[in-house]
Amino acid sequence: VDENEPAGTSVTKVTARDKDLGENAYISYSIANLNDVPFDIDHFSGTVRTSKLLDYESMRREYVLRVRASDWGLPYRRQTEMQLVIKLRDVNDNRPQFERIDCLGRIPRYTPIGTEIFTLSALDFDYGSVVTYRLLSGFEDGCFNLDSVTGIISVGCDLNDVGMEQRELNVTATDGTHFADTARIQISLVRNRRNLGANLKAEDGATFECRETGVAQRLTEIMAAAERNNMPGREAGVSGAADDFAMMPSRYGENVHAPEFVDLPLEVKINESVPLGTTITWIKARDRDLGYNGKLVFGISGGDDDSVFRLDPDNGELKIIGYLDRERQDEYLLNITVYDLGKPQKSISKILPITILDENDNVPRFEKSLASFRVTENAINGTIIFRVNATDADLGQNAKITYSLVTDTKDFRVDPETGVL
């Protein structure tokens, strides 16, 4: 980009593409440099523009921009970066300026031909400019010569032959394109000691008094600023530390860490009669990465053949979604897996035992629902004529069975514990 262009000048346009759809594919752009740079970017079009006037002579001449493209996806934006190098191009935008102007000089007429009486000095702020000098007026009779390269003015004739007492020389300087303001040199030709003045001796030769413009000091300051701003690793206009973070730092790019479980229970015990939708525990995990690299997804990767559990993929809530039956299965060994969304994807898995506690939800069942037998009429009391057998699918006290006669009779009795009739 050329220097000296107005703020807002377009430099280039960057373009990123996203293979997703909808908001997941909307892209916005930003400049991610830690230190200030004299550029900004249109967040939607990707057009990079200057944010202030750029000066090749005093500012940094090469900038490395970290341009970041982010999509609008949820819950986190995916993003990428590119490196954009912008080089400032020198433009001949400065005119040469004389160090001394409005000069008044006195030259003895007896000064020999070829004597160097004055040296012009003009400086150009543009980098690498070559300044030459040109005559404008006052040199017509050849009594004064100007070296166009060195700026030295010398005597070109016998000054005793010059009729006038005053001579005005007008000169300029050029870098090949621009010209300096005209420098005027007033010369008094003095003939004898009496005309030289109280503080001047004839043997001292030509003397000049000029007004200093201060251009040399300004050039020194500009060169110092250029050296300071172009030190390796330093951004223009910033005196602090270098903008030295690497492209795509780990928090945006590399998936460094795997997920970790936090306080995962050793076992979960639940009653087989719990209602559907009951939350039985929360699975907690963490990932020390940021962005998608630290975004966790929870899942059951094994052990739920009956599909009675649901693990919320976002928050780790473990719920009952199917009817439990201890008599069908009294323990589940759920393989709980937590994934991150980084590239490459990392995960962690652990077995969570789920023990199903018994409820008295089963009725006793006889081995036979119908039986017939014969008994002699002279059988004595206490004769064992039949033994019934019932079972219960529950556990413990819930499976303890007692027997009783429902028929209203005094001729038979049943043992409440053994079922003997």
PDB file of C-alpha atoms in Angstrom, residues 282-410:
ATOM      1  CA  TRP A 282     -25.524 -35.811  37.343  1.00  0.00           C
ATOM      2  CA  ILE A 283     -22.360 -36.710  35.477  1.00  0.00           C
ATOM      3  CA  LYS A 284     -19.782 -33.943  35.872  1.00  0.00           C
ATOM      4  CA  ALA A 285     -16.682 -33.462  33.755  1.00  0.00           C
ATOM      5  CA  ARG A 286     -14.318 -30.694  32.700  1.00  0.00           C
ATOM      6  CA  ASP A 287     -11.860 -29.908  29.919  1.00  0.00           C
ATOM      7  CA  ARG A 288      -9.066 -27.362  30.285  1.00  0.00           C
ATOM      8  CA  ASP A 289      -9.215 -26.360  26.617  1.00  0.00           C
ATOM      9  CA  LEU A 290     -11.373 -23.466  25.455  1.00  0.00           C
ATOM     10  CA  GLY A 291     -13.948 -23.087  22.720  1.00  0.00           C
ATOM     11  CA  TYR A 292     -14.959 -26.243  20.880  1.00  0.00           C
ATOM     12  CA  ASN A 293     -11.854 -27.965  22.198  1.00  0.00           C
ATOM     13  CA  GLY A 294     -13.360 -27.692  25.678  1.00  0.00           C
ATOM     14  CA  LYS A 295     -17.028 -28.189  24.759  1.00  0.00           C
ATOM     15  CA  LEU A 296     -18.155 -31.530  26.205  1.00  0.00           C
ATOM     16  CA  VAL A 297     -20.758 -34.027  25.004  1.00  0.00           C
ATOM     17  CA  PHE A 298     -22.001 -36.789  27.347  1.00  0.00           C
ATOM     18  CA  GLY A 299     -23.147 -40.188  26.176  1.00  0.00           C
ATOM     19  CA  ILE A 300     -23.851 -43.807  27.180  1.00  0.00           C
ATOM     20  CA  SER A 301     -21.667 -45.945  24.956  1.00  0.00           C
ATOM     21  CA  GLY A 302     -22.665 -49.329  26.405  1.00  0.00           C
ATOM     22  CA  GLY A 303     -24.491 -51.278  29.114  1.00  0.00           C
ATOM     23  CA  ASP A 304     -28.025 -49.978  28.488  1.00  0.00           C
ATOM     24  CA  ASP A 305     -29.429 -52.779  26.367  1.00  0.00           C
ATOM     25  CA  ASP A 306     -32.953 -52.142  27.669  1.00  0.00           C
ATOM     26  CA  SER A 307     -32.762 -48.422  26.770  1.00  0.00           C
ATOM     27  CA  VAL A 308     -34.072 -47.372  30.149  1.00  0.00           C
ATOM     28  CA  PHE A 309     -31.560 -44.552  30.783  1.00  0.00           C
ATOM     29  CA  ARG A 310     -30.965 -41.206  29.086  1.00  0.00           C
ATOM     30  CA  LEU A 311     -27.829 -39.110  29.580  1.00  0.00           C
ATOM     31  CA  ASP A 312     -28.345 -35.489  28.512  1.00  0.00           C
ATOM     32  CA  PRO A 313     -25.546 -34.795  25.977  1.00  0.00           C
ATOM     33  CA  ASP A 314     -25.148 -31.194  27.073  1.00  0.00           C
ATOM     34  CA  ASN A 315     -25.413 -31.108  30.866  1.00  0.00           C
ATOM     35  CA  GLY A 316     -24.764 -34.719  31.962  1.00  0.00           C
ATOM     36  CA  GLU A 317     -28.169 -35.324  33.599  1.00  0.00           C
ATOM     37  CA  LEU A 318     -28.833 -39.078  33.912  1.00  0.00           C
ATOM     38  CA  LYS A 319     -32.578 -39.863  33.896  1.00  0.00           C
ATOM     39  CA  ILE A 320     -34.914 -42.859  33.809  1.00  0.00           C
ATOM     40  CA  ILE A 321     -36.827 -43.134  30.544  1.00  0.00           C
ATOM     41  CA  GLY A 322     -37.921 -46.791  30.690  1.00  0.00           C
ATOM     42  CA  TYR A 323     -39.576 -49.002  33.286  1.00  0.00           C
ATOM     43  CA  LEU A 324     -37.146 -50.775  35.582  1.00  0.00           C
ATOM     44  CA  ASP A 325     -37.720 -54.345  36.732  1.00  0.00           C
ATOM     45  CA  ARG A 326     -35.283 -55.858  39.176  1.00  0.00           C
ATOM     46  CA  GLU A 327     -36.616 -59.267  38.335  1.00  0.00           C
ATOM     47  CA  ARG A 328     -35.625 -58.704  34.716  1.00  0.00           C
ATOM     48  CA  GLN A 329     -32.238 -57.101  35.413  1.00  0.00           C
ATOM     49  CA  ASP A 330     -30.903 -56.196  38.806  1.00  0.00           C
ATOM     50  CA  GLU A 331     -27.763 -54.330  37.732  1.00  0.00           C
ATOM     51  CA  TYR A 332     -26.634 -52.189  34.810  1.00  0.00           C
ATOM     52  CA  LEU A 333     -22.987 -51.432  34.046  1.00  0.00           C
ATOM     53  CA  LEU A 334     -23.264 -48.195  32.086  1.00  0.00           C
ATOM     54  CA  ASN A 335     -20.211 -47.166  30.063  1.00  0.00           C
ATOM     55  CA  ILE A 336     -20.269 -43.385  30.475  1.00  0.00           C
ATOM     56  CA  THR A 337     -18.241 -41.561  27.799  1.00  0.00           C
ATOM     57  CA  VAL A 338     -17.483 -37.844  27.602  1.00  0.00           C
ATOM     58  CA  TYR A 339     -16.235 -36.402  24.309  1.00  0.00           C
ATOM     59  CA  ASP A 340     -14.920 -32.958  23.457  1.00  0.00           C
ATOM     60  CA  LEU A 341     -15.569 -31.321  20.086  1.00  0.00           C
ATOM     61  CA  GLY A 342     -11.945 -30.537  19.288  1.00  0.00           C
ATOM     62  CA  LYS A 343      -9.840 -31.771  16.432  1.00  0.00           C
ATOM     63  CA  PRO A 344      -8.578 -34.396  16.960  1.00  0.00           C
ATOM     64  CA  GLN A 345     -11.449 -35.357  19.220  1.00  0.00           C
ATOM     65  CA  LYS A 346     -10.563 -36.638  22.690  1.00  0.00           C
ATOM     66  CA  SER A 347     -12.715 -38.615  25.140  1.00  0.00           C
ATOM     67  CA  ILE A 348     -12.766 -40.431  28.451  1.00  0.00           C
ATOM     68  CA  SER A 349     -14.914 -43.411  29.565  1.00  0.00           C
ATOM     69  CA  LYS A 350     -15.745 -45.056  32.889  1.00  0.00           C
ATOM     70  CA  ILE A 351     -18.121 -47.808  34.045  1.00  0.00           C
ATOM     71  CA  LEU A 352     -20.937 -46.611  36.327  1.00  0.00           C
ATOM     72  CA  PRO A 353     -22.707 -49.511  38.139  1.00  0.00           C
ATOM     73  CA  ILE A 354     -26.459 -49.003  38.585  1.00  0.00           C
ATOM     74  CA  THR A 355     -27.984 -51.315  41.217  1.00  0.00           C
ATOM     75  CA  ILE A 356     -31.773 -51.855  41.065  1.00  0.00           C
ATOM     76  CA  LEU A 357     -33.391 -52.179  44.503  1.00  0.00           C
ATOM     77  CA  ASP A 358     -36.350 -54.512  45.050  1.00  0.00           C
ATOM     78  CA  GLU A 359     -39.950 -53.401  45.439  1.00  0.00           C
ATOM     79  CA  ASN A 360     -42.795 -55.751  46.520  1.00  0.00           C
ATOM     80  CA  ASP A 361     -44.334 -55.638  43.098  1.00  0.00           C
ATOM     81  CA  ASN A 362     -44.889 -59.359  42.468  1.00  0.00           C
ATOM     82  CA  VAL A 363     -47.698 -61.620  43.792  1.00  0.00           C
ATOM     83  CA  PRO A 364     -46.948 -65.201  44.958  1.00  0.00           C
ATOM     84  CA  ARG A 365     -47.693 -67.899  42.429  1.00  0.00           C
ATOM     85  CA  PHE A 366     -48.643 -71.547  43.071  1.00  0.00           C
ATOM     86  CA  GLU A 367     -46.872 -74.237  41.145  1.00  0.00           C
ATOM     87  CA  LYS A 368     -50.324 -75.692  40.386  1.00  0.00           C
ATOM     88  CA  SER A 369     -53.518 -73.728  40.386  1.00  0.00           C
ATOM     89  CA  LEU A 370     -55.663 -76.863  40.571  1.00  0.00           C
ATOM     90  CA  ALA A 371     -55.140 -80.122  42.486  1.00  0.00           C
ATOM     91  CA  SER A 372     -57.320 -83.109  43.416  1.00  0.00           C
ATOM     92  CA  PHE A 373     -56.751 -85.903  45.923  1.00  0.00           C
ATOM     93  CA  ARG A 374     -58.520 -88.590  47.881  1.00  0.00           C
ATOM     94  CA  VAL A 375     -58.670 -89.071  51.640  1.00  0.00           C
ATOM     95  CA  THR A 376     -60.195 -91.969  53.567  1.00  0.00           C
ATOM     96  CA  GLU A 377     -63.125 -91.186  55.780  1.00  0.00           C
ATOM     97  CA  ASN A 378     -61.443 -92.646  58.831  1.00  0.00           C
ATOM     98  CA  ALA A 379     -58.269 -90.552  58.483  1.00  0.00           C
ATOM     99  CA  ILE A 380     -57.249 -89.177  61.849  1.00  0.00           C
ATOM    100  CA  ASN A 381     -56.740 -85.499  62.541  1.00  0.00           C
ATOM    101  CA  GLY A 382     -53.319 -84.223  61.516  1.00  0.00           C
ATOM    102  CA  THR A 383     -52.996 -86.575  58.563  1.00  0.00           C
ATOM    103  CA  ILE A 384     -50.940 -84.907  55.763  1.00  0.00           C
ATOM    104  CA  ILE A 385     -52.926 -85.213  52.617  1.00  0.00           C
ATOM    105  CA  PHE A 386     -51.245 -82.599  50.328  1.00  0.00           C
ATOM    106  CA  ARG A 387     -48.493 -79.968  50.251  1.00  0.00           C
ATOM    107  CA  VAL A 388     -48.947 -76.749  48.262  1.00  0.00           C
ATOM    108  CA  ASN A 389     -45.943 -74.771  46.984  1.00  0.00           C
ATOM    109  CA  ALA A 390     -45.902 -71.081  46.002  1.00  0.00           C
ATOM    110  CA  THR A 391     -43.012 -68.795  44.989  1.00  0.00           C
ATOM    111  CA  ASP A 392     -42.473 -65.032  44.805  1.00  0.00           C
ATOM    112  CA  ALA A 393     -40.108 -63.301  42.376  1.00  0.00           C
ATOM    113  CA  ASP A 394     -39.261 -60.559  44.844  1.00  0.00           C
ATOM    114  CA  LEU A 395     -36.386 -60.563  47.327  1.00  0.00           C
ATOM    115  CA  GLY A 396     -36.053 -60.894  51.083  1.00  0.00           C
ATOM    116  CA  GLN A 397     -39.121 -60.074  53.129  1.00  0.00           C
ATOM    117  CA  ASN A 398     -40.901 -59.208  49.922  1.00  0.00           C
ATOM    118  CA  ALA A 399     -40.582 -62.861  48.899  1.00  0.00           C
ATOM    119  CA  LYS A 400     -41.585 -64.426  52.254  1.00  0.00           C
ATOM    120  CA  ILE A 401     -44.781 -66.466  51.751  1.00  0.00           C
ATOM    121  CA  THR A 402     -47.493 -67.452  54.220  1.00  0.00           C
ATOM    122  CA  TYR A 403     -50.366 -69.822  53.462  1.00  0.00           C
ATOM    123  CA  SER A 404     -53.982 -69.672  54.583  1.00  0.00           C
ATOM    124  CA  LEU A 405     -57.325 -71.338  53.768  1.00  0.00           C
ATOM    125  CA  VAL A 406     -59.793 -69.174  51.963  1.00  0.00           C
ATOM    126  CA  THR A 407     -62.518 -71.846  52.089  1.00  0.00           C
ATOM    127  CA  ASP A 408     -64.621 -71.624  55.246  1.00  0.00           C
ATOM    128  CA  THR A 409     -64.267 -75.138  56.722  1.00  0.00           C
ATOM    129  CA  LYS A 410     -63.327 -76.747  60.029  1.00  0.00           C
TER     130      LYS A 410
END
